Every structure is written in structure tokens, then in C-alpha cells.
């Protein structure tokens, strides 16, 4: 237990130092990274599923030895800091759970049935998950999980409404990863493109469930979030966008992390008492933050693996197998990203490997490709974090989730290719 407390304190210290280093003293970022790595060493033995981490760690050490033997340049600073702001975002958004727990979220007392219920629940999950991510999915799924099962239509709604946030939400880890590895991207183009893609994803899903004769949509019962309870994501979005307008040089992921933390500090004492707020914040740091160990571990190890792998690729002076990065190459990369995601390779690992290799191509086009791949794999892959949560928490078969969303993923791939074509023509 004490080791868990220590790791929680280190994770929180990593968060504070990351924010401080960004605004005041950049050299502290390495200390922030070291705090995260020390916490990783402490809780590593308690991780339940660490096969992927062990494989990545082993390969990292092997490639590190190869780089040393061949005198390839290794960026040691990046090994400890490359994904630090991603972890900072994860920790910051986690504090929103203190002010957006199931007891505090208004659900309609008598939810309507049928297609109306489906639409309201879909957008409720989509909008709320766009800010507090997986917590929103679990919140609604827990309310649906009665009679000891979730229906196919409910699974379709949960997986797709959640995954489609990856197309556009700046509060999603996917967006933050795109910003980290492709810093020259055009944010407004990414947002517009992503919002339209997410809406098309909804339309495809809407007509699928409406015309599916196997499921009686008129009997569908969801748990629509009252839109009055969405003040939190909209308030956060407003603060971030307003600040970014006046201070465009500040990273969006830093603003999200900072405002998430401040909103929790301000709203929690108002909703409860100062004494209870202090108790809950302390409990969150000591107990809840260490529960993020799976995500933090992946970000740390994937980042290290990507940096070392990139040192080898750059050291070998490999030439790209294409002369220019156009929509055709982007479409091929998208298909490869999706297929790798389906066999269990996290999109973050893929982008960490090719981030340096493709740093000369159009960052906006590459970022859109990456977000498309992330959204598709999250909804469909049996290995995605959200689908693993549904499988373990609600006793649903991973293969069935794949079957339910497989053709949807294919449709969204075709739509994505069309969008890549239009985006390429627009950018050029």
C-alpha cells in the first residue's frame, strides 16, 4: 500500500513539474520524466498485463545495444521526456473525475425508448467522453448494464460514440499524441476535418441500427445524459479555446491539463466543503493516480522504444520508399496503422516509431491519418483499451465486438480515404 502511495505522489509531482517546467524552467522537464519513470519501476511488478511492455522493454534494450555498437546518435533526453506531456494530459484530465462522478451527473429519470433514446445517449457519451475520456464510457455502460448483459446495439453505441472522439477532440490522448509528434499541424483543419468525420460515423451507425432487422430499435433503452450536465466539458472547451486564441503559442495539451486541474480545485470545494475537497483530492493522488499505471506504463515504454528505434532508422540513413507524401501514401499508411492496431500494436507505438522518420512530410496530413487510424482501431480492435474494458467489466466477447464493428471500420476507411484525397488537394 505504501508503495502505491509513493507512486501516486511521484505521478502527481511529475504532473506539477511538467506544468512548471513548460512555463518557467524547461530544464525541470527531465526531473518530471524521471519521477514518472521511478513510479513506473515501483508499480511495474503489480501490473497484471505486462506482456506487451516486456516485449517493448526487451526490444528497446536490444536496439539500444545495436545503436551503441554502431555509434548511432541516441537522444537520451527524449527517452525520458518524449511522451511526458501526454502523461501530463492523462493526469490532468483524471482530476475531472472528482467533479464528474456518476452521482453528480444528471441522467434522465425515465429515459425514452427507441431511436430517440439511441441518438441522445450516443451524443451524451460522445460529448462527455470527449473531455473525461474512458470515465464517461464506464459511467453510461454501468447504467446500461442491467439484466446482466449489454445488447449488441448498446455495444455499437458505446464503442463507436467513444472512439469517434479520437477524430477531433483536443482533450483526447490521440490528439495530444498528434501534436507531440507532428507539432507543425494546422489545428483548425484537424478539428473541422475530425468533427465532420465523427458526424459521418454517427450517420452510418444511425442508419445501420435503424435498418437492422435483428435488433428491434424501438425497444432500445439507453441512458441519455441531461445536456444541462454537460456544462463541464463545454466550460473546459471554452476556457481552452479562449486562452489559445489570446496565447496561441501555448500548447493546447498544456492548457487542457492545467484547466482540468484548476477546475477540480475550484469546483470541488464549492460542491462539497473545503475539508471534504482536501480529503478527496488527497485520496485521488494517493489511490486513484496509481490506478493509471497501465496507461502511464504504455506511454513511457512506447516513447522510449520509439526514440531508440528512430535512432537506428536514422543511423542507417534509410530512404523513404516514396518521393512525396500524398493522399495515396497516406491511405496506404492508414491501412497499415489499422491492421497493426487489429493485431494488438497500439497506435501510439506506431506513431512513436515513424514520428522522426516522417518529420519532413506534411504534418497536418500525417496527423489526420494518425487520428483516423486511432479512431478506427479503438472502436473495432479487440486489443483497444475501451474494448478490453467492456470485455472485462461487462462480460462481453471481444470477437463479437470485432464482428459488430468490422464492416463499420471498412466503411469509415473508405470515407477516410476520400477525406485524405480532399485534404491533400486543399493543402496543395
GROMACS .gro file of C-alpha atoms in nm:
model
  428
    1UNK     CA    1   0.000   0.000   0.000
    2UNK     CA    2   0.278   0.242   0.092
    3UNK     CA    3   0.450   0.177  -0.240
    4UNK     CA    4   0.123   0.270  -0.412
    5UNK     CA    5   0.110   0.595  -0.214
    6UNK     CA    6   0.469   0.676  -0.311
    7UNK     CA    7   0.398   0.611  -0.679
    8UNK     CA    8   0.090   0.834  -0.656
    9UNK     CA    9   0.293   1.117  -0.506
   10UNK     CA   10   0.560   1.076  -0.775
   11UNK     CA   11   0.298   1.080  -1.052
   12UNK     CA   12   0.144   1.399  -0.911
   13UNK     CA   13   0.490   1.554  -0.871
   14UNK     CA   14   0.561   1.463  -1.233
   15UNK     CA   15   0.242   1.647  -1.333
   16UNK     CA   16   0.327   1.962  -1.135
   17UNK     CA   17   0.688   1.971  -1.257
   18UNK     CA   18   0.578   1.927  -1.619
   19UNK     CA   19   0.347   2.228  -1.599
   20UNK     CA   20   0.605   2.437  -1.412
   21UNK     CA   21   0.886   2.344  -1.650
   22UNK     CA   22   0.677   2.443  -1.952
   23UNK     CA   23   0.610   2.795  -1.828
   24UNK     CA   24   0.913   2.877  -1.613
   25UNK     CA   25   1.213   2.643  -1.626
   26UNK     CA   26   1.236   2.396  -1.915
   27UNK     CA   27   1.527   2.203  -1.765
   28UNK     CA   28   1.293   2.065  -1.499
   29UNK     CA   29   1.114   1.852  -1.760
   30UNK     CA   30   1.379   1.581  -1.725
   31UNK     CA   31   1.311   1.568  -1.349
   32UNK     CA   32   0.941   1.534  -1.426
   33UNK     CA   33   1.018   1.245  -1.660
   34UNK     CA   34   1.239   1.076  -1.402
   35UNK     CA   35   0.958   1.098  -1.143
   36UNK     CA   36   0.726   0.918  -1.385
   37UNK     CA   37   0.989   0.652  -1.457
   38UNK     CA   38   1.060   0.593  -1.086
   39UNK     CA   39   0.687   0.548  -1.025
   40UNK     CA   40   0.685   0.303  -1.317
   41UNK     CA   41   0.962   0.098  -1.153
   42UNK     CA   42   0.767   0.095  -0.826
   43UNK     CA   43   0.436  -0.027  -0.966
   44UNK     CA   44   0.571  -0.239  -1.252
   45UNK     CA   45   0.558  -0.561  -1.051
   46UNK     CA   46   0.188  -0.502  -0.974
   47UNK     CA   47   0.086  -0.468  -1.340
   48UNK     CA   48  -0.144  -0.753  -1.440
   49UNK     CA   49  -0.095  -0.749  -1.816
   50UNK     CA   50   0.263  -0.662  -1.898
   51UNK     CA   51   0.348  -0.896  -2.185
   52UNK     CA   52   0.350  -0.609  -2.436
   53UNK     CA   53   0.559  -0.394  -2.202
   54UNK     CA   54   0.813  -0.673  -2.152
   55UNK     CA   55   0.841  -0.720  -2.529
   56UNK     CA   56   0.891  -0.345  -2.584
   57UNK     CA   57   1.144  -0.320  -2.300
   58UNK     CA   58   1.340  -0.619  -2.433
   59UNK     CA   59   1.345  -0.480  -2.786
   60UNK     CA   60   1.443  -0.137  -2.654
   61UNK     CA   61   1.748  -0.280  -2.475
   62UNK     CA   62   1.846  -0.483  -2.783
   63UNK     CA   63   1.813  -0.183  -3.015
   64UNK     CA   64   1.994   0.034  -2.761
   65UNK     CA   65   2.290  -0.206  -2.772
   66UNK     CA   66   2.283  -0.204  -3.153
   67UNK     CA   67   2.283   0.178  -3.155
   68UNK     CA   68   2.580   0.192  -2.916
   69UNK     CA   69   2.772  -0.069  -3.115
   70UNK     CA   70   2.721   0.125  -3.438
   71UNK     CA   71   2.775   0.468  -3.274
   72UNK     CA   72   2.431   0.585  -3.378
   73UNK     CA   73   2.317   0.911  -3.217
   74UNK     CA   74   2.076   0.848  -2.928
   75UNK     CA   75   1.865   1.128  -2.784
   76UNK     CA   76   1.886   1.037  -2.415
   77UNK     CA   77   1.681   1.340  -2.313
   78UNK     CA   78   1.389   1.228  -2.532
   79UNK     CA   79   1.400   0.876  -2.387
   80UNK     CA   80   1.278   1.017  -2.056
   81UNK     CA   81   1.063   1.306  -2.181
   82UNK     CA   82   0.921   1.233  -2.527
   83UNK     CA   83   0.571   1.144  -2.401
   84UNK     CA   84   0.582   1.348  -2.080
   85UNK     CA   85   0.316   1.596  -2.190
   86UNK     CA   86   0.090   1.307  -2.293
   87UNK     CA   87   0.119   1.172  -1.939
   88UNK     CA   88   0.057   1.523  -1.805
   89UNK     CA   89  -0.266   1.539  -2.005
   90UNK     CA   90  -0.373   1.196  -1.877
   91UNK     CA   91  -0.314   1.301  -1.516
   92UNK     CA   92  -0.477   1.641  -1.557
   93UNK     CA   93  -0.795   1.511  -1.718
   94UNK     CA   94  -0.809   1.245  -1.446
   95UNK     CA   95  -0.882   1.517  -1.188
   96UNK     CA   96  -1.209   1.592  -1.369
   97UNK     CA   97  -1.346   1.267  -1.229
   98UNK     CA   98  -1.364   1.438  -0.891
   99UNK     CA   99  -1.628   1.677  -1.022
  100UNK     CA  100  -1.796   1.448  -1.276
  101UNK     CA  101  -1.871   1.130  -1.085
  102UNK     CA  102  -2.184   0.922  -1.153
  103UNK     CA  103  -2.360   1.073  -0.851
  104UNK     CA  104  -2.311   1.421  -0.988
  105UNK     CA  105  -2.418   1.361  -1.345
  106UNK     CA  106  -2.783   1.418  -1.421
  107UNK     CA  107  -2.943   1.126  -1.602
  108UNK     CA  108  -3.299   1.145  -1.728
  109UNK     CA  109  -3.524   0.974  -1.473
  110UNK     CA  110  -3.737   0.796  -1.731
  111UNK     CA  111  -3.521   0.760  -2.042
  112UNK     CA  112  -3.715   0.738  -2.367
  113UNK     CA  113  -3.701   0.420  -2.571
  114UNK     CA  114  -3.630   0.372  -2.936
  115UNK     CA  115  -3.427   0.570  -3.184
  116UNK     CA  116  -3.467   0.893  -2.985
  117UNK     CA  117  -3.305   0.730  -2.685
  118UNK     CA  118  -3.027   0.595  -2.908
  119UNK     CA  119  -2.946   0.937  -3.053
  120UNK     CA  120  -2.950   1.120  -2.717
  121UNK     CA  121  -2.740   0.853  -2.549
  122UNK     CA  122  -2.495   0.847  -2.841
  123UNK     CA  123  -2.429   1.221  -2.828
  124UNK     CA  124  -2.427   1.218  -2.447
  125UNK     CA  125  -2.147   0.960  -2.442
  126UNK     CA  126  -1.966   1.127  -2.734
  127UNK     CA  127  -1.963   1.478  -2.589
  128UNK     CA  128  -1.885   1.378  -2.233
  129UNK     CA  129  -1.617   1.128  -2.335
  130UNK     CA  130  -1.457   1.397  -2.547
  131UNK     CA  131  -1.339   1.552  -2.219
  132UNK     CA  132  -1.321   1.284  -1.948
  133UNK     CA  133  -1.250   1.002  -2.194
  134UNK     CA  134  -1.298   0.644  -2.070
  135UNK     CA  135  -1.467   0.755  -1.747
  136UNK     CA  136  -1.774   0.870  -1.946
  137UNK     CA  137  -1.796   0.538  -2.127
  138UNK     CA  138  -1.788   0.344  -1.799
  139UNK     CA  139  -2.042   0.580  -1.643
  140UNK     CA  140  -2.307   0.518  -1.908
  141UNK     CA  141  -2.222   0.150  -1.958
  142UNK     CA  142  -2.267   0.086  -1.585
  143UNK     CA  143  -2.617   0.234  -1.605
  144UNK     CA  144  -2.699   0.019  -1.909
  145UNK     CA  145  -2.559  -0.299  -1.757
  146UNK     CA  146  -2.871  -0.443  -1.607
  147UNK     CA  147  -3.023  -0.787  -1.651
  148UNK     CA  148  -2.658  -0.898  -1.658
  149UNK     CA  149  -2.590  -0.818  -2.021
  150UNK     CA  150  -2.541  -0.546  -2.279
  151UNK     CA  151  -2.722  -0.575  -2.611
  152UNK     CA  152  -2.544  -0.559  -2.946
  153UNK     CA  153  -2.697  -0.218  -3.015
  154UNK     CA  154  -2.571  -0.085  -2.683
  155UNK     CA  155  -2.222  -0.215  -2.757
  156UNK     CA  156  -2.229  -0.050  -3.101
  157UNK     CA  157  -2.332   0.279  -2.943
  158UNK     CA  158  -2.071   0.269  -2.667
  159UNK     CA  159  -1.775   0.168  -2.881
  160UNK     CA  160  -1.839   0.397  -3.175
  161UNK     CA  161  -1.954   0.710  -2.991
  162UNK     CA  162  -1.646   0.687  -2.771
  163UNK     CA  163  -1.398   0.607  -3.049
  164UNK     CA  164  -1.520   0.887  -3.277
  165UNK     CA  165  -1.389   1.141  -3.025
  166UNK     CA  166  -1.040   1.048  -3.146
  167UNK     CA  167  -1.116   1.215  -3.480
  168UNK     CA  168  -1.140   1.563  -3.331
  169UNK     CA  169  -1.131   1.605  -2.953
  170UNK     CA  170  -0.829   1.806  -2.832
  171UNK     CA  171  -0.893   1.651  -2.489
  172UNK     CA  172  -0.828   1.300  -2.623
  173UNK     CA  173  -0.486   1.139  -2.593
  174UNK     CA  174  -0.488   1.072  -2.969
  175UNK     CA  175  -0.499   1.444  -3.045
  176UNK     CA  176  -0.228   1.515  -2.789
  177UNK     CA  177  -0.004   1.248  -2.943
  178UNK     CA  178  -0.054   1.400  -3.286
  179UNK     CA  179   0.051   1.741  -3.152
  180UNK     CA  180   0.359   1.596  -2.981
  181UNK     CA  181   0.488   1.404  -3.283
  182UNK     CA  182   0.361   1.643  -3.553
  183UNK     CA  183   0.393   1.991  -3.398
  184UNK     CA  184   0.352   2.180  -3.727
  185UNK     CA  185  -0.005   2.059  -3.784
  186UNK     CA  186  -0.289   2.302  -3.854
  187UNK     CA  187  -0.522   2.269  -3.555
  188UNK     CA  188  -0.828   2.430  -3.717
  189UNK     CA  189  -0.810   2.195  -4.017
  190UNK     CA  190  -0.771   1.894  -3.784
  191UNK     CA  191  -1.075   1.998  -3.579
  192UNK     CA  192  -1.302   2.070  -3.878
  193UNK     CA  193  -1.200   1.751  -4.056
  194UNK     CA  194  -1.244   1.545  -3.740
  195UNK     CA  195  -1.586   1.685  -3.647
  196UNK     CA  196  -1.722   1.611  -3.995
  197UNK     CA  197  -1.575   1.259  -3.986
  198UNK     CA  198  -1.725   1.195  -3.643
  199UNK     CA  199  -2.068   1.309  -3.765
  200UNK     CA  200  -2.045   1.084  -4.072
  201UNK     CA  201  -1.956   0.799  -3.835
  202UNK     CA  202  -2.274   0.876  -3.640
  203UNK     CA  203  -2.487   0.881  -3.957
  204UNK     CA  204  -2.351   0.544  -4.069
  205UNK     CA  205  -2.421   0.400  -3.724
  206UNK     CA  206  -2.768   0.558  -3.710
  207UNK     CA  207  -2.884   0.404  -4.038
  208UNK     CA  208  -2.724   0.069  -3.953
  209UNK     CA  209  -2.911   0.026  -3.626
  210UNK     CA  210  -3.233   0.175  -3.764
  211UNK     CA  211  -3.243  -0.074  -4.053
  212UNK     CA  212  -3.111  -0.375  -3.862
  213UNK     CA  213  -3.394  -0.629  -3.851
  214UNK     CA  214  -3.214  -0.843  -3.590
  215UNK     CA  215  -3.239  -0.569  -3.328
  216UNK     CA  216  -3.570  -0.402  -3.253
  217UNK     CA  217  -3.459  -0.042  -3.225
  218UNK     CA  218  -3.797   0.064  -3.084
  219UNK     CA  219  -3.713  -0.139  -2.772
  220UNK     CA  220  -3.368   0.015  -2.729
  221UNK     CA  221  -3.324   0.179  -2.389
  222UNK     CA  222  -3.023   0.397  -2.326
  223UNK     CA  223  -2.932   0.638  -2.052
  224UNK     CA  224  -2.916   0.983  -2.211
  225UNK     CA  225  -2.716   1.237  -2.015
  226UNK     CA  226  -2.911   1.552  -1.946
  227UNK     CA  227  -2.748   1.818  -2.160
  228UNK     CA  228  -2.758   2.058  -1.865
  229UNK     CA  229  -2.490   1.837  -1.708
  230UNK     CA  230  -2.255   1.899  -1.999
  231UNK     CA  231  -2.151   2.234  -1.853
  232UNK     CA  232  -1.819   2.080  -1.754
  233UNK     CA  233  -1.689   1.979  -2.099
  234UNK     CA  234  -1.824   2.296  -2.258
  235UNK     CA  235  -1.673   2.515  -1.985
  236UNK     CA  236  -1.338   2.346  -2.025
  237UNK     CA  237  -1.351   2.373  -2.403
  238UNK     CA  238  -1.443   2.743  -2.378
  239UNK     CA  239  -1.154   2.819  -2.140
  240UNK     CA  240  -0.903   2.632  -2.354
  241UNK     CA  241  -1.013   2.784  -2.685
  242UNK     CA  242  -1.036   3.136  -2.541
  243UNK     CA  243  -0.689   3.116  -2.386
  244UNK     CA  244  -0.547   2.962  -2.701
  245UNK     CA  245  -0.690   3.250  -2.904
  246UNK     CA  246  -0.506   3.512  -2.697
  247UNK     CA  247  -0.196   3.297  -2.634
  248UNK     CA  248  -0.161   3.075  -2.942
  249UNK     CA  249   0.199   2.984  -2.856
  250UNK     CA  250   0.089   2.780  -2.552
  251UNK     CA  251   0.039   2.412  -2.628
  252UNK     CA  252  -0.326   2.304  -2.621
  253UNK     CA  253  -0.242   1.991  -2.420
  254UNK     CA  254  -0.083   2.209  -2.151
  255UNK     CA  255  -0.393   2.429  -2.135
  256UNK     CA  256  -0.621   2.128  -2.105
  257UNK     CA  257  -0.406   1.974  -1.832
  258UNK     CA  258  -0.386   2.300  -1.638
  259UNK     CA  259  -0.754   2.396  -1.663
  260UNK     CA  260  -0.868   2.042  -1.576
  261UNK     CA  261  -0.668   2.058  -1.255
  262UNK     CA  262  -0.781   2.413  -1.170
  263UNK     CA  263  -1.148   2.336  -1.236
  264UNK     CA  264  -1.127   2.043  -0.995
  265UNK     CA  265  -0.962   2.264  -0.730
  266UNK     CA  266  -1.224   2.538  -0.772
  267UNK     CA  267  -1.548   2.343  -0.821
  268UNK     CA  268  -1.492   2.060  -0.571
  269UNK     CA  269  -1.489   2.286  -0.258
  270UNK     CA  270  -1.798   2.465  -0.391
  271UNK     CA  271  -1.994   2.142  -0.447
  272UNK     CA  272  -1.879   1.998  -0.116
  273UNK     CA  273  -1.681   2.152   0.169
  274UNK     CA  274  -1.316   2.254   0.178
  275UNK     CA  275  -1.243   1.974   0.423
  276UNK     CA  276  -1.408   1.709   0.204
  277UNK     CA  277  -1.242   1.855  -0.105
  278UNK     CA  278  -0.896   1.823   0.051
  279UNK     CA  279  -0.975   1.466   0.156
  280UNK     CA  280  -1.094   1.368  -0.194
  281UNK     CA  281  -0.801   1.534  -0.371
  282UNK     CA  282  -0.557   1.360  -0.136
  283UNK     CA  283  -0.731   1.028  -0.196
  284UNK     CA  284  -0.718   1.088  -0.572
  285UNK     CA  285  -0.342   1.149  -0.561
  286UNK     CA  286  -0.260   0.855  -0.333
  287UNK     CA  287  -0.513   0.599  -0.456
  288UNK     CA  288  -0.657   0.691  -0.796
  289UNK     CA  289  -0.345   0.816  -0.975
  290UNK     CA  290  -0.159   0.483  -0.926
  291UNK     CA  291  -0.456   0.313  -1.095
  292UNK     CA  292  -0.348   0.486  -1.418
  293UNK     CA  293  -0.036   0.268  -1.413
  294UNK     CA  294  -0.131   0.073  -1.727
  295UNK     CA  295  -0.168   0.385  -1.942
  296UNK     CA  296   0.135   0.559  -1.791
  297UNK     CA  297   0.347   0.246  -1.845
  298UNK     CA  298   0.247   0.226  -2.210
  299UNK     CA  299   0.328   0.592  -2.273
  300UNK     CA  300   0.669   0.566  -2.105
  301UNK     CA  301   0.781   0.241  -2.264
  302UNK     CA  302   0.635   0.317  -2.609
  303UNK     CA  303   0.808   0.654  -2.606
  304UNK     CA  304   1.143   0.502  -2.516
  305UNK     CA  305   1.103   0.229  -2.777
  306UNK     CA  306   1.013   0.485  -3.043
  307UNK     CA  307   1.316   0.705  -2.966
  308UNK     CA  308   1.562   0.414  -2.976
  309UNK     CA  309   1.402   0.264  -3.285
  310UNK     CA  310   1.420   0.604  -3.455
  311UNK     CA  311   1.792   0.631  -3.372
  312UNK     CA  312   1.854   0.309  -3.565
  313UNK     CA  313   1.638   0.411  -3.862
  314UNK     CA  314   1.808   0.750  -3.881
  315UNK     CA  315   2.150   0.597  -3.821
  316UNK     CA  316   2.102   0.358  -4.113
  317UNK     CA  317   2.010   0.662  -4.323
  318UNK     CA  318   1.711   0.482  -4.469
  319UNK     CA  319   1.540   0.648  -4.759
  320UNK     CA  320   1.163   0.676  -4.762
  321UNK     CA  321   1.001   0.438  -5.012
  322UNK     CA  322   0.816   0.730  -5.171
  323UNK     CA  323   0.921   1.063  -5.320
  324UNK     CA  324   0.628   1.265  -5.190
  325UNK     CA  325   0.371   1.211  -4.916
  326UNK     CA  326   0.036   1.235  -5.096
  327UNK     CA  327  -0.312   1.103  -5.026
  328UNK     CA  328  -0.232   0.763  -5.180
  329UNK     CA  329   0.064   0.708  -4.947
  330UNK     CA  330  -0.144   0.839  -4.656
  331UNK     CA  331  -0.421   0.590  -4.743
  332UNK     CA  332  -0.171   0.302  -4.751
  333UNK     CA  333  -0.023   0.413  -4.418
  334UNK     CA  334  -0.375   0.436  -4.273
  335UNK     CA  335  -0.447   0.076  -4.376
  336UNK     CA  336  -0.118  -0.039  -4.222
  337UNK     CA  337  -0.187   0.150  -3.898
  338UNK     CA  338  -0.533  -0.006  -3.873
  339UNK     CA  339  -0.411  -0.359  -3.943
  340UNK     CA  340  -0.132  -0.324  -3.686
  341UNK     CA  341  -0.390  -0.200  -3.435
  342UNK     CA  342  -0.609  -0.501  -3.503
  343UNK     CA  343  -0.325  -0.739  -3.412
  344UNK     CA  344  -0.254  -0.559  -3.087
  345UNK     CA  345   0.006  -0.292  -3.172
  346UNK     CA  346  -0.111   0.031  -3.011
  347UNK     CA  347  -0.132   0.333  -3.248
  348UNK     CA  348   0.092   0.524  -3.009
  349UNK     CA  349   0.372   0.272  -3.068
  350UNK     CA  350   0.333   0.304  -3.445
  351UNK     CA  351   0.346   0.683  -3.445
  352UNK     CA  352   0.637   0.683  -3.198
  353UNK     CA  353   0.841   0.475  -3.443
  354UNK     CA  354   0.768   0.675  -3.758
  355UNK     CA  355   0.742   1.019  -3.595
  356UNK     CA  356   1.106   1.110  -3.656
  357UNK     CA  357   1.130   0.920  -3.984
  358UNK     CA  358   0.844   1.118  -4.138
  359UNK     CA  359   0.910   1.455  -3.976
  360UNK     CA  360   0.972   1.616  -4.318
  361UNK     CA  361   0.628   1.537  -4.462
  362UNK     CA  362   0.314   1.748  -4.424
  363UNK     CA  363   0.233   1.731  -4.052
  364UNK     CA  364  -0.136   1.808  -4.098
  365UNK     CA  365  -0.194   1.526  -4.348
  366UNK     CA  366   0.005   1.280  -4.135
  367UNK     CA  367  -0.176   1.386  -3.815
  368UNK     CA  368  -0.517   1.335  -3.978
  369UNK     CA  369  -0.404   0.991  -4.097
  370UNK     CA  370  -0.295   0.906  -3.745
  371UNK     CA  371  -0.624   1.022  -3.586
  372UNK     CA  372  -0.825   0.825  -3.843
  373UNK     CA  373  -0.629   0.511  -3.758
  374UNK     CA  374  -0.669   0.567  -3.383
  375UNK     CA  375  -1.047   0.616  -3.408
  376UNK     CA  376  -1.093   0.307  -3.624
  377UNK     CA  377  -0.881   0.076  -3.409
  378UNK     CA  378  -1.035   0.199  -3.081
  379UNK     CA  379  -1.386   0.108  -3.197
  380UNK     CA  380  -1.302  -0.229  -3.351
  381UNK     CA  381  -0.976  -0.382  -3.229
  382UNK     CA  382  -1.013  -0.649  -2.958
  383UNK     CA  383  -0.695  -0.504  -2.804
  384UNK     CA  384  -0.804  -0.141  -2.765
  385UNK     CA  385  -0.829  -0.011  -2.410
  386UNK     CA  386  -1.200   0.069  -2.430
  387UNK     CA  387  -1.291  -0.270  -2.576
  388UNK     CA  388  -1.078  -0.454  -2.320
  389UNK     CA  389  -1.265  -0.259  -2.051
  390UNK     CA  390  -1.602  -0.364  -2.194
  391UNK     CA  391  -1.489  -0.727  -2.220
  392UNK     CA  392  -1.358  -0.746  -1.864
  393UNK     CA  393  -1.618  -0.527  -1.693
  394UNK     CA  394  -1.937  -0.632  -1.871
  395UNK     CA  395  -1.862  -0.990  -1.971
  396UNK     CA  396  -1.883  -0.933  -2.346
  397UNK     CA  397  -1.688  -1.131  -2.605
  398UNK     CA  398  -1.406  -0.943  -2.779
  399UNK     CA  399  -1.467  -1.134  -3.103
  400UNK     CA  400  -1.829  -1.021  -3.102
  401UNK     CA  401  -1.722  -0.657  -3.070
  402UNK     CA  402  -1.492  -0.705  -3.369
  403UNK     CA  403  -1.773  -0.862  -3.574
  404UNK     CA  404  -2.017  -0.583  -3.481
  405UNK     CA  405  -1.778  -0.308  -3.592
  406UNK     CA  406  -1.574  -0.476  -3.867
  407UNK     CA  407  -1.783  -0.355  -4.161
  408UNK     CA  408  -1.827  -0.017  -3.995
  409UNK     CA  409  -1.446   0.012  -3.983
  410UNK     CA  410  -1.429  -0.073  -4.353
  411UNK     CA  411  -1.688   0.193  -4.436
  412UNK     CA  412  -1.502   0.454  -4.230
  413UNK     CA  413  -1.178   0.360  -4.404
  414UNK     CA  414  -1.337   0.433  -4.743
  415UNK     CA  415  -1.473   0.763  -4.610
  416UNK     CA  416  -1.131   0.845  -4.463
  417UNK     CA  417  -0.957   0.783  -4.797
  418UNK     CA  418  -1.198   1.027  -4.964
  419UNK     CA  419  -1.122   1.283  -4.694
  420UNK     CA  420  -0.747   1.230  -4.734
  421UNK     CA  421  -0.785   1.295  -5.107
  422UNK     CA  422  -0.977   1.619  -5.049
  423UNK     CA  423  -0.744   1.732  -4.773
  424UNK     CA  424  -0.436   1.669  -4.987
  425UNK     CA  425  -0.583   1.869  -5.274
  426UNK     CA  426  -0.672   2.152  -5.035
  427UNK     CA  427  -0.328   2.161  -4.871
  428UNK     CA  428  -0.156   2.167  -5.208
   0.00000   0.00000   0.00000
